[in-house]
Short mmCIF file of C-alpha atoms in Angstrom, two decimals:
data_model
loop_
_atom_site.label_atom_id
_atom_site.label_comp_id
_atom_site.label_asym_id
_atom_site.label_seq_id
_atom_site.Cartn_x
_atom_site.Cartn_y
_atom_site.Cartn_z
CA MET S 1 40.32 -37.31 161.58
CA PRO S 2 41.00 -35.35 158.39
CA HIS S 3 41.62 -37.44 155.28
CA THR S 4 44.20 -37.32 152.54
CA ARG S 5 42.84 -35.55 149.51
CA ARG S 6 43.96 -35.04 145.99
CA TYR S 7 44.53 -31.62 144.43
CA PRO S 8 41.92 -31.85 141.60
CA SER S 9 42.73 -30.43 138.18
CA SER S 10 39.32 -28.79 137.76
CA GLU S 11 35.89 -28.68 139.33
CA ARG S 12 34.54 -30.77 136.46
CA ALA S 13 37.08 -33.57 136.96
CA SER S 14 35.58 -36.96 137.64
CA ARG S 15 35.68 -37.90 141.30
CA GLY S 16 36.43 -41.37 142.66
CA SER S 17 37.59 -42.08 146.17
CA HIS S 18 40.04 -39.50 147.36
CA GLN S 19 42.56 -42.25 148.20
CA ASP S 20 42.55 -43.50 144.61
CA ARG S 21 42.84 -40.02 143.16
CA TYR S 22 45.67 -39.06 145.48
CA ARG S 23 47.61 -42.26 144.82
CA GLY S 24 48.30 -41.20 141.25
CA ARG S 25 49.64 -37.78 142.11
CA LYS S 26 53.00 -36.90 143.65
CA HIS S 27 53.57 -33.64 145.43
CA ARG S 28 57.08 -32.47 144.71
CA ARG S 29 59.20 -29.44 145.23
CA ARG S 30 62.11 -28.10 143.30
CA ARG S 31 65.56 -29.27 144.22
CA THR S 32 68.04 -26.46 143.83
CA PRO S 33 71.34 -27.65 142.30
CA SER S 34 74.15 -27.94 144.79
CA ILE S 35 76.34 -24.87 144.85
CA SER S 36 78.92 -25.91 147.39
CA SER S 37 82.49 -26.56 146.43
CA SER S 38 83.75 -30.12 146.04
CA SER S 39 85.61 -29.86 149.33
CA ASP S 40 82.45 -28.66 151.11
CA ARG S 41 80.45 -31.51 149.64
CA GLU S 42 83.07 -34.07 150.63
CA ARG S 43 83.21 -32.66 154.15
CA GLU S 44 79.42 -32.80 154.36
CA ARG S 45 79.40 -36.46 153.29
CA ARG S 46 82.07 -37.44 155.80
CA GLY S 47 80.76 -35.37 158.68
CA GLY S 48 77.07 -35.99 158.11
CA VAL S 49 76.19 -32.31 158.28
CA HIS S 50 72.70 -31.92 159.68
CA ARG S 51 70.54 -30.20 157.06
CA ARG S 52 67.52 -28.37 158.38
CA GLU S 53 65.11 -25.68 157.34
CA ASP S 54 65.97 -22.25 158.73
CA SER S 55 64.16 -19.01 159.35
CA TYR S 56 65.11 -17.56 156.08
CA LEU S 57 64.05 -20.48 153.88
CA ARG S 58 60.54 -20.90 152.59
CA SER S 59 59.67 -24.50 153.31
CA ARG S 60 56.97 -24.51 150.63
CA SER S 61 58.52 -24.37 147.18
CA TYR S 62 57.36 -21.83 144.60
CA ASP S 63 58.57 -23.65 141.50
CA ASN S 64 57.55 -27.11 140.40
CA ARG S 65 58.58 -26.93 136.76
CA SER S 66 62.15 -28.10 137.21
CA SER S 67 63.03 -31.56 135.95
CA ASP S 68 65.31 -32.04 138.94
CA ARG S 69 62.77 -32.60 141.68
CA ARG S 70 62.30 -34.79 144.71
CA PRO S 71 59.18 -36.07 146.43
CA TYR S 72 57.73 -33.74 149.02
CA ASP S 73 55.78 -35.37 151.79
CA ARG S 74 54.20 -33.99 154.93
CA ARG S 75 52.29 -36.33 157.15
CA TYR S 76 49.65 -35.24 159.61
CA CYS S 77 48.46 -37.43 162.45
CA GLU S 78 49.36 -40.89 161.13
CA GLY S 79 48.49 -40.45 157.48
CA TYR S 80 47.00 -36.99 157.21
CA ARG S 81 49.04 -35.33 154.50
CA ARG S 82 49.53 -31.58 154.35
CA LEU S 83 49.69 -30.39 150.75
CA ASP S 84 52.02 -27.85 149.19
CA TYR S 85 50.04 -24.88 147.93
CA SER S 86 52.75 -22.26 147.56
CA ARG S 87 53.00 -22.89 143.83
CA GLU S 88 49.41 -21.67 143.45
CA ARG S 89 50.17 -18.68 145.65
CA GLU S 90 53.26 -17.74 143.66
CA ARG S 91 51.45 -18.10 140.34
CA ASP S 92 48.69 -15.80 141.62
CA ARG S 93 51.25 -13.25 142.74
CA GLU S 94 53.13 -13.40 139.45
CA ARG S 95 49.91 -12.77 137.52
CA GLU S 96 49.08 -9.88 139.83
CA ARG S 97 52.54 -8.36 139.38
CA GLU S 98 52.26 -8.68 135.61
CA ARG S 99 48.94 -6.81 135.66
CA GLU S 100 50.45 -4.11 137.86
CA ARG S 101 53.46 -3.65 135.60
CA ALA S 102 51.21 -3.38 132.59
CA SER S 103 48.98 -0.81 134.25
CA TYR S 104 51.93 1.45 135.04
CA GLY S 105 53.00 1.87 131.43
CA ARG S 106 53.73 5.29 129.91
CA LYS S 107 50.81 7.66 129.33
CA GLY S 108 48.46 5.25 131.13
CA SER S 109 48.70 2.60 128.44
CA ARG S 110 48.50 -1.02 129.51
CA ARG S 111 51.58 -2.37 127.82
CA LYS S 112 52.64 -5.96 128.09
CA HIS S 113 55.62 -6.23 130.39
CA LYS S 114 58.80 -7.26 128.63
CA ARG S 115 61.51 -8.57 130.85
CA ARG S 116 64.86 -6.96 130.22
CA ARG S 117 68.15 -8.71 130.66
CA ARG S 118 70.38 -6.84 133.04
CA ARG S 119 74.08 -7.24 133.57
CA THR S 120 75.55 -6.97 137.03
CA ARG S 121 79.16 -6.01 137.43
CA SER S 122 81.00 -8.56 139.52
CA TYR S 123 84.05 -7.89 141.62
CA SER S 124 86.12 -10.12 139.36
CA GLY S 125 85.25 -8.04 136.31
CA SER S 126 83.35 -10.82 134.56
CA SER S 127 80.61 -9.62 132.21
CA SER S 128 78.21 -12.40 133.15
CA VAL S 129 77.24 -13.63 136.57
CA SER S 130 75.76 -17.01 137.40
CA SER S 131 72.23 -17.00 138.77
CA ASP S 132 73.28 -19.53 141.41
CA PRO S 133 75.21 -18.38 144.48
CA ASP S 134 78.69 -19.85 144.68
CA MET S 135 79.44 -21.28 148.11
CA SER S 136 83.15 -21.63 147.47
CA PHE S 137 83.74 -17.94 148.22
CA TYR S 138 84.18 -16.05 151.46
CA PRO S 139 81.64 -13.20 151.18
CA THR S 140 83.72 -10.87 153.35
CA PRO S 141 87.06 -11.28 155.11
CA THR S 142 85.21 -11.69 158.42
CA LEU S 143 82.65 -14.33 157.31
CA LEU S 144 83.65 -18.00 157.04
CA ILE S 145 81.04 -20.38 155.63
CA VAL S 146 80.63 -23.52 157.75
CA ASN S 147 77.76 -25.47 156.22
CA THR S 148 74.43 -25.21 154.44
CA LEU S 149 71.30 -24.81 156.55
CA GLY S 150 68.78 -25.01 153.73
CA GLU S 151 68.02 -24.10 150.16
CA GLY S 152 65.10 -22.96 148.05
CA THR S 153 64.19 -21.32 144.77
CA PHE S 154 65.52 -17.95 145.96
CA GLY S 155 69.00 -19.29 146.76
CA ARG S 156 70.26 -20.79 149.98
CA VAL S 157 70.98 -20.15 153.63
CA VAL S 158 74.37 -21.00 155.09
CA GLN S 159 75.81 -20.92 158.56
CA CYS S 160 78.86 -18.71 158.95
CA VAL S 161 81.40 -17.82 161.59
CA ASP S 162 81.47 -14.04 161.87
CA HIS S 163 84.92 -13.00 163.11
CA HIS S 164 83.74 -9.40 163.24
CA ARG S 165 81.35 -10.53 166.01
CA GLY S 166 83.96 -12.43 167.96
CA GLY S 167 83.47 -15.74 166.17
CA ALA S 168 79.71 -15.83 166.69
CA ARG S 169 77.62 -18.05 164.39
CA VAL S 170 75.25 -16.24 162.03
CA ALA S 171 72.88 -17.25 159.23
CA LEU S 172 73.67 -15.81 155.80
CA LYS S 173 70.91 -15.73 153.22
CA ILE S 174 72.44 -15.72 149.70
CA ILE S 175 70.03 -14.68 146.95
CA LYS S 176 70.34 -15.87 143.36
CA ASN S 177 71.35 -13.28 140.80
CA VAL S 178 67.82 -13.17 139.41
CA GLU S 179 66.15 -9.79 139.32
CA LYS S 180 62.79 -10.78 140.84
CA TYR S 181 64.51 -12.46 143.80
CA LYS S 182 66.92 -9.54 144.21
CA GLU S 183 64.04 -7.05 144.18
CA ALA S 184 62.24 -9.09 146.85
CA ALA S 185 65.46 -9.09 148.90
CA ARG S 186 65.72 -5.29 148.63
CA LEU S 187 62.16 -4.95 149.92
CA GLU S 188 62.89 -7.31 152.80
CA ILE S 189 66.05 -5.35 153.68
CA ASN S 190 64.01 -2.14 153.74
CA VAL S 191 61.58 -3.67 156.24
CA LEU S 192 64.36 -5.16 158.38
CA GLU S 193 66.18 -1.83 158.51
CA ARG S 194 62.97 -0.17 159.74
CA ILE S 195 62.62 -2.87 162.40
CA ASN S 196 66.22 -2.34 163.53
CA GLU S 197 65.62 1.40 163.66
CA LYS S 198 62.47 1.09 165.77
CA ASP S 199 63.73 -1.78 167.93
CA PRO S 200 67.51 -1.42 168.29
CA GLU S 201 67.61 -3.63 171.40
CA ASN S 202 65.62 -6.43 169.70
CA LYS S 203 62.91 -6.55 172.37
CA HIS S 204 60.00 -7.17 170.03
CA LEU S 205 60.85 -10.72 168.94
CA CYS S 206 61.40 -10.12 165.21
CA VAL S 207 64.46 -11.74 163.67
CA GLN S 208 67.43 -9.39 163.80
CA MET S 209 69.33 -8.46 160.65
CA TYR S 210 73.02 -7.81 161.28
CA ASP S 211 74.19 -6.69 157.85
CA TRP S 212 73.61 -6.93 154.12
CA PHE S 213 75.79 -6.55 151.03
CA ASP S 214 76.01 -7.34 147.32
CA TYR S 215 78.56 -9.93 146.25
CA HIS S 216 78.98 -10.45 142.48
CA GLY S 217 75.30 -9.70 141.94
CA HIS S 218 74.11 -11.87 144.82
CA MET S 219 72.26 -10.07 147.59
CA CYS S 220 73.48 -11.40 150.95
CA ILE S 221 71.72 -10.80 154.26
CA SER S 222 73.22 -11.71 157.63
CA PHE S 223 70.82 -12.69 160.45
CA GLU S 224 70.97 -13.95 163.98
CA LEU S 225 71.17 -17.74 163.99
CA LEU S 226 67.98 -19.41 165.20
CA ALA S 227 66.81 -23.00 165.60
CA LEU S 228 64.00 -25.09 164.08
CA SER S 229 60.72 -23.57 163.01
CA THR S 230 57.64 -24.42 165.04
CA PHE S 231 56.38 -26.39 162.04
CA ASP S 232 59.59 -28.40 161.62
CA PHE S 233 59.59 -29.29 165.31
CA LEU S 234 55.94 -30.38 164.99
CA LYS S 235 56.77 -32.47 161.92
CA ASP S 236 59.80 -34.11 163.54
CA ASN S 237 57.60 -34.92 166.56
CA ASN S 238 55.08 -36.86 164.42
CA TYR S 239 52.65 -33.93 164.63
CA VAL S 240 52.10 -34.35 168.35
CA PRO S 241 50.47 -31.00 169.25
CA TYR S 242 52.01 -28.55 171.67
CA SER S 243 50.67 -28.40 175.22
CA ILE S 244 48.18 -25.70 176.19
CA GLY S 245 50.90 -23.90 178.17
CA GLN S 246 53.26 -23.93 175.21
CA VAL S 247 50.49 -22.66 172.92
CA ARG S 248 49.86 -19.83 175.38
CA HIS S 249 53.49 -18.72 175.59
CA MET S 250 54.18 -18.96 171.84
CA GLY S 251 50.88 -17.28 170.99
CA TYR S 252 51.59 -14.39 173.35
CA GLN S 253 55.00 -13.80 171.80
CA ILE S 254 53.60 -13.92 168.25
CA CYS S 255 50.88 -11.41 169.12
CA HIS S 256 53.46 -9.17 170.79
CA ALA S 257 55.83 -9.26 167.78
CA VAL S 258 53.15 -8.71 165.15
CA LYS S 259 51.54 -5.92 167.19
CA PHE S 260 54.92 -4.16 167.03
CA LEU S 261 54.77 -4.44 163.22
CA HIS S 262 51.20 -3.12 163.13
CA ASP S 263 52.11 -0.19 165.38
CA ASN S 264 54.76 0.72 162.81
CA LYS S 265 52.30 0.57 159.90
CA LEU S 266 53.46 -2.82 158.62
CA THR S 267 51.50 -5.95 157.75
CA HIS S 268 53.47 -9.22 157.66
CA THR S 269 51.02 -10.98 155.25
CA ASP S 270 52.72 -14.40 155.43
CA LEU S 271 52.40 -15.61 159.00
CA LYS S 272 52.52 -19.41 159.37
CA PRO S 273 54.25 -21.96 161.64
CA GLU S 274 57.16 -22.15 159.19
CA ASN S 275 57.87 -18.46 159.81
CA ILE S 276 57.89 -18.76 163.61
CA LEU S 277 61.26 -20.06 164.80
CA PHE S 278 62.47 -21.28 168.15
CA VAL S 279 65.47 -19.51 169.62
CA ASN S 280 66.59 -22.91 170.90
CA SER S 281 64.82 -26.11 169.89
CA ASP S 282 66.51 -28.47 172.36
CA TYR S 283 64.04 -30.96 173.81
CA THR S 284 63.46 -33.73 176.31
CA ILE S 285 61.94 -37.09 175.40
CA THR S 286 59.06 -38.67 177.27
CA TYR S 287 57.37 -42.00 176.62
CA ASN S 288 53.65 -41.98 175.80
CA ALA S 289 52.38 -45.28 177.19
CA GLU S 290 48.94 -44.85 175.60
CA LYS S 291 50.33 -44.46 172.07
CA LYS S 292 53.47 -46.51 172.77
CA ARG S 293 55.93 -43.99 171.39
CA ASP S 294 58.49 -41.42 172.42
CA GLU S 295 57.45 -37.77 172.23
CA ARG S 296 59.56 -34.63 172.27
CA ILE S 297 58.93 -31.66 174.54
CA VAL S 298 60.77 -28.48 173.63
CA LYS S 299 62.63 -27.06 176.62
CA ASN S 300 62.33 -23.37 175.77
CA THR S 301 59.35 -21.91 173.93
CA SER S 302 60.95 -18.54 173.13
CA VAL S 303 60.31 -17.76 169.45
CA ARG S 304 61.04 -15.16 166.77
CA VAL S 305 58.96 -14.02 163.80
CA VAL S 306 60.89 -14.23 160.52
CA ASP S 307 60.56 -13.81 156.73
CA PHE S 308 59.62 -10.23 155.96
CA GLY S 309 59.91 -10.61 152.20
CA SER S 310 56.16 -10.07 151.81
CA ALA S 311 55.71 -7.46 154.55
CA THR S 312 53.89 -4.37 153.29
CA PHE S 313 53.78 -0.81 154.64
CA ASP S 314 50.38 0.87 154.84
CA HIS S 315 51.32 3.43 152.18
CA GLU S 316 52.56 0.80 149.69
CA HIS S 317 50.54 -0.90 146.99
CA HIS S 318 48.62 -3.89 148.38
CA SER S 319 48.66 -6.91 146.06
CA THR S 320 45.37 -8.72 145.64
CA ILE S 321 46.70 -12.11 146.75
CA VAL S 322 48.65 -12.47 150.00
CA SER S 323 49.23 -15.18 152.61
CA THR S 324 49.75 -18.90 152.23
CA ARG S 325 46.46 -20.67 151.49
CA HIS S 326 45.93 -22.31 154.89
CA TYR S 327 46.20 -18.97 156.69
CA ARG S 328 44.46 -16.68 154.18
CA ALA S 329 41.73 -14.43 155.53
CA PRO S 330 38.25 -14.29 153.90
CA GLU S 331 38.64 -10.65 152.82
CA VAL S 332 41.68 -11.71 150.77
CA ILE S 333 39.81 -14.55 149.09
CA LEU S 334 36.86 -12.26 148.31
CA GLU S 335 39.20 -9.46 147.14
CA LEU S 336 37.65 -6.91 149.49
CA GLY S 337 40.98 -5.31 150.34
CA TRP S 338 43.13 -6.19 153.32
CA SER S 339 45.20 -4.59 156.06
CA GLN S 340 46.52 -5.60 159.50
CA PRO S 341 43.48 -7.74 160.46
CA CYS S 342 44.54 -10.36 157.89
CA ASP S 343 47.54 -11.08 160.14
CA VAL S 344 45.19 -11.64 163.10
CA TRP S 345 43.26 -14.26 161.10
CA SER S 346 46.55 -16.03 160.28
CA ILE S 347 47.57 -16.09 163.95
CA GLY S 348 44.22 -17.66 164.85
CA CYS S 349 44.89 -20.45 162.33
CA ILE S 350 48.41 -20.90 163.73
CA LEU S 351 47.20 -21.25 167.33
CA PHE S 352 44.69 -23.90 166.23
CA GLU S 353 47.46 -25.80 164.43
CA TYR S 354 49.70 -25.70 167.50
CA TYR S 355 46.81 -26.99 169.63
CA GLN S 356 45.62 -29.79 167.32
CA GLY S 357 48.71 -30.63 165.26
CA PHE S 358 46.99 -30.14 161.89
CA THR S 359 45.72 -27.24 159.83
CA LEU S 360 42.23 -25.87 160.30
CA PHE S 361 41.59 -25.24 156.59
CA GLN S 362 42.98 -28.15 154.56
CA THR S 363 42.09 -27.13 151.01
CA HIS S 364 43.42 -25.62 147.79
CA ASP S 365 40.25 -24.15 146.28
CA ASN S 366 38.59 -20.79 147.05
CA ARG S 367 35.02 -22.07 146.96
CA GLU S 368 35.85 -25.06 149.12
CA HIS S 369 37.83 -22.81 151.48
CA LEU S 370 34.75 -20.61 151.94
CA ALA S 371 32.60 -23.71 152.49
CA MET S 372 34.97 -24.83 155.23
CA MET S 373 34.76 -21.41 156.85
CA GLU S 374 30.97 -21.63 156.90
CA ARG S 375 31.09 -25.13 158.34
CA ILE S 376 33.45 -24.00 161.12
CA GLN S 377 32.43 -20.38 161.77
CA GLY S 378 28.90 -20.10 160.38
CA PRO S 379 27.50 -18.22 157.34
CA ILE S 380 29.53 -15.52 155.62
CA PRO S 381 28.00 -12.08 156.38
CA SER S 382 25.68 -10.84 153.63
CA ARG S 383 27.46 -7.47 153.65
CA MET S 384 30.69 -9.12 152.55
CA ILE S 385 28.86 -11.12 149.89
CA ARG S 386 27.26 -7.96 148.45
CA ARG S 387 30.59 -6.13 148.28
CA THR S 388 32.77 -8.83 146.77
CA ARG S 389 33.70 -8.94 143.10
CA LYS S 390 33.80 -12.73 143.32
CA GLN S 391 30.07 -13.18 142.77
CA LYS S 392 30.75 -16.47 140.94
CA TYR S 393 31.06 -18.13 144.35
CA PHE S 394 27.54 -17.08 145.39
CA TYR S 395 23.95 -17.52 144.26
CA HIS S 396 21.06 -15.44 145.60
CA GLY S 397 23.19 -14.11 148.42
CA ARG S 398 24.43 -17.49 149.63
CA LEU S 399 27.52 -19.59 148.94
CA ASP S 400 26.96 -21.68 145.81
CA TRP S 401 27.94 -25.01 147.29
CA ASP S 402 26.57 -28.53 146.74
CA GLU S 403 26.55 -30.38 150.06
CA ASN S 404 25.88 -33.69 148.28
CA SER S 405 28.90 -33.55 145.96
CA SER S 406 32.10 -35.40 146.81
CA ALA S 407 33.67 -32.06 147.78
CA GLY S 408 30.63 -31.29 149.94
CA ARG S 409 30.90 -34.66 151.69
CA TYR S 410 34.62 -34.09 152.25
CA VAL S 411 33.97 -30.74 153.95
CA ARG S 412 31.09 -32.17 155.98
CA GLU S 413 33.14 -35.16 157.17
CA ASN S 414 36.38 -33.31 157.92
CA CYS S 415 35.20 -29.95 159.26
CA LYS S 416 33.01 -29.23 162.24
CA PRO S 417 32.02 -26.21 164.34
CA LEU S 418 35.07 -24.71 165.98
CA ARG S 419 34.12 -25.46 169.59
CA ARG S 420 33.89 -29.18 168.82
CA TYR S 421 37.69 -29.26 168.44
CA VAL S 422 38.22 -28.54 172.16
CA LEU S 423 40.28 -31.37 173.68
CA SER S 424 39.43 -30.71 177.33
CA GLU S 425 36.66 -29.14 179.36
CA ALA S 426 39.21 -27.24 181.44
CA GLU S 427 38.62 -23.49 181.49
CA GLU S 428 41.91 -22.59 179.80
CA HIS S 429 41.01 -24.70 176.76
CA HIS S 430 37.70 -22.87 176.34
CA GLN S 431 39.50 -19.55 176.82
CA LEU S 432 41.84 -20.46 173.96
CA PHE S 433 38.92 -21.17 171.65
CA ASP S 434 37.18 -17.98 172.71
CA LEU S 435 40.36 -16.16 171.64
CA ILE S 436 40.56 -18.06 168.33
CA GLU S 437 36.89 -17.29 167.61
CA GLY S 438 37.62 -13.58 168.02
CA MET S 439 40.61 -13.86 165.70
CA LEU S 440 38.56 -15.72 163.08
CA GLU S 441 35.76 -13.15 162.92
CA TYR S 442 34.70 -12.71 159.27
CA GLU S 443 34.45 -8.92 159.29
CA PRO S 444 37.93 -7.38 159.58
CA SER S 445 36.47 -4.39 161.44
CA LYS S 446 34.94 -6.71 164.08
CA ARG S 447 37.98 -8.99 164.38
CA LEU S 448 40.03 -8.75 167.55
CA THR S 449 43.00 -6.42 167.40
CA LEU S 450 46.30 -7.71 168.70
CA ALA S 451 46.10 -5.26 171.60
CA GLY S 452 42.78 -6.88 172.48
CA CYS S 453 44.27 -10.35 172.06
CA LEU S 454 47.04 -9.57 174.53
CA ARG S 455 44.41 -8.52 177.09
CA HIS S 456 42.42 -11.74 176.63
CA PRO S 457 41.89 -13.94 179.74
CA PHE S 458 43.74 -16.80 178.03
CA PHE S 459 46.97 -14.82 178.50
CA PHE S 460 46.29 -13.78 182.14
CA PRO S 461 48.69 -16.39 183.62
CA LEU S 462 51.57 -14.88 181.65
CA ARG S 463 50.68 -11.34 182.65
CA GLU S 464 50.36 -12.28 186.31
CA GLY S 465 53.44 -14.52 186.41
CA GLY S 466 55.65 -12.24 184.31
CA LEU S 467 55.74 -11.86 180.54
CA GLY S 468 58.80 -14.06 180.35
CA ALA S 469 57.27 -17.12 182.01
CA ASP S 470 56.76 -20.19 179.86
CA GLN S 471 54.48 -23.14 180.55
CA SER S 472 56.70 -24.36 183.39
CA GLY S 473 57.09 -20.94 185.01
CA ASN S 474 60.68 -20.53 183.86
CA LYS S 475 61.70 -17.06 182.81
CA THR S 476 62.65 -17.28 179.15
CA TRP S 477 61.92 -13.93 177.60
CA GLU S 478 61.84 -10.30 178.66
CA GLY S 479 59.17 -8.39 176.81
CA ASN S 480 57.82 -4.85 176.94
CA ARG S 481 55.57 -4.68 179.99
CA ASP S 482 53.43 -1.93 178.52
CA ILE S 483 52.13 -3.89 175.54
CA SER S 484 49.09 -5.38 177.29
CA ARG S 485 47.71 -2.13 178.67
#
């Protein structure tokens, strides 16, 4: 069973027991100030509005410097805590963007980027606009805000009644009037418009954007309303893993959706369970006599892929750092350049997490991450080691890693060869791990493509029983029947 582990401040930090080190550290995330009106807040208190994470909210915070914070706790398998590493990811991306801005200065000079203050004209004529979205307004005459679904550093997501769509419920993502968030929103809108253009009937299981507009400097994006993310359902279910049939159906849909992106020269770059949402997360409850507890079983495993804020076209500049730590491919860590195969690696990590209930790579550090990969998948290919610019992680062509250090013991005790994680000797379980092994191939050129994944024997029951059949044989989704050819 994986153990709780502290996020160390440096490699030279003194090491005691990981329980003692972790006890002194609190993992927190930023708490965005409330932006609802007093009447909305009062109604929420009286009615007990159910707050949940939605498709358009990053569940890992990017900002931990605010004084207004709350504890952030994720438990894995009765005490196994999943850490929040998005702050590291965002800092890496910010540094990369700063270097890129500097390199694009006039006449090739590397000038230090100076942020300019920009004024946005609001509809009311005010010369200054708050950076926080104001929930007391009606964005358009046809949209009526009902309640808040979630909030994050970028802004918040609210549920609205769209009278233009006959009173249908939609999710409205309201972006803060901060230039970096607005620019990210523009990039996401560009990707979503391409998806709508290529898939007007929404057959390829990517979240559908209905509309977007600018309100007083706040970018607003209207989406179809979805249910809980696959991670939130897992968390609410005490990290009881999904059944093998559920893993098969969700995995097939994810591969299908991301293959559609790859076919249109897009790489998602941030695939994780938080960005895979159920269309409907209703469930039944069964009693587990062995563990003496109730467990939830989702009724419908139809899912959608969401959050295209980091999606990148093939012709666009590729940042050095992409993906959330747990799902980051080795070529990204070694800065060897990345493309669509990095998404395949992420999907392999996601399928393992669905199957076991916890992450495969529970770490925050590049060197330790590589050590875990070697423990699980075997030695890193020498060709990749020779090509990488990160030679500080290697010595004489091998990973520079002390097996006898506390970090080495942690990896040795909590990681094991991939096949030893199989929970049953049934053929379908071994087929799943054969698929995951192909997805977690070190060399991107040798890694399974998503077209190959869809043809894998693990998915044969879905192909034979109809692409819309879930683990119980119920028809839940109509896909494109040509995708597995």
